[in-house]
Amino acid sequence: MNWREGTIDEVMALVEQVPELDTPYPREEYDQRLGNVPHLIQIAEVEGKAAGFKVGYALEEQQFYSWLGAVVPQFRGQGVAKTLLRAQESWAREQGYKLIKVKSRNRYPEMLRMLLGKGYHLVDMQKASDTPLDYRILLEKSL
């Protein structure tokens, strides 16, 4: 498995293959978030096939936001998400960022476990609805 820099169109195509991302962002959202700031779009490949993605962008000069990422179901359990996470952290560190921020939800316990296991700390929670599964969990990691 390896990763490479990718495009918004590649991410949008992969989002369609991830059942949990059932309300995908429109192209305009990607353009708005990524258009005028430093950003990284990663595509993971397994045996030449796109297996997952991770998208992040600068919040401030020393803060990077890991915005969106997922692994296509058939490639889960192969370390794709961990590889993308490590690569994003390394890239962000090389660019001079000191902190990575990420949001997840209670409905994604595997993601939360991975982030906690990789040194991220819970810093806040936002109630997005009356359903605890939809609560947004904010995490950070110093680089």
Short mmCIF file of N, CA, C and O in Angstrom, two decimals, residues 79-87 114 118:
data_model
loop_
_atom_site.label_atom_id
_atom_site.label_comp_id
_atom_site.label_asym_id
_atom_site.label_seq_id
_atom_site.Cartn_x
_atom_site.Cartn_y
_atom_site.Cartn_z
N GLY A 79 -4.81 -1.38 7.50
CA GLY A 79 -3.92 -0.31 7.92
C GLY A 79 -3.95 0.93 7.04
O GLY A 79 -3.08 1.80 7.17
N VAL A 80 -4.95 1.04 6.18
CA VAL A 80 -5.03 2.19 5.27
C VAL A 80 -5.19 3.49 6.05
O VAL A 80 -4.46 4.47 5.82
N ALA A 81 -6.13 3.54 6.98
CA ALA A 81 -6.38 4.77 7.74
C ALA A 81 -5.15 5.16 8.56
O ALA A 81 -4.79 6.35 8.61
N LYS A 82 -4.50 4.20 9.17
CA LYS A 82 -3.31 4.51 9.97
C LYS A 82 -2.18 5.03 9.10
O LYS A 82 -1.45 5.95 9.49
N THR A 83 -2.02 4.46 7.92
CA THR A 83 -0.99 4.93 7.00
C THR A 83 -1.25 6.38 6.59
O THR A 83 -0.34 7.21 6.58
N LEU A 84 -2.49 6.68 6.24
CA LEU A 84 -2.84 8.04 5.85
C LEU A 84 -2.65 9.02 7.02
O LEU A 84 -2.15 10.13 6.83
N LEU A 85 -3.02 8.60 8.22
CA LEU A 85 -2.87 9.45 9.39
C LEU A 85 -1.39 9.77 9.65
O LEU A 85 -1.02 10.93 9.84
N ARG A 86 -0.56 8.74 9.65
CA ARG A 86 0.88 8.95 9.87
C ARG A 86 1.47 9.86 8.80
O ARG A 86 2.27 10.76 9.09
N ALA A 87 1.09 9.64 7.56
CA ALA A 87 1.62 10.45 6.46
C ALA A 87 1.15 11.90 6.58
O ALA A 87 1.93 12.83 6.33
N MET A 114 -8.74 4.74 17.01
CA MET A 114 -7.48 4.91 16.29
C MET A 114 -6.82 6.23 16.70
O MET A 114 -5.63 6.28 16.99
N LYS A 118 -3.27 6.88 18.74
CA LYS A 118 -2.15 7.55 18.06
C LYS A 118 -1.79 8.87 18.71
O LYS A 118 -1.12 9.71 18.10
#
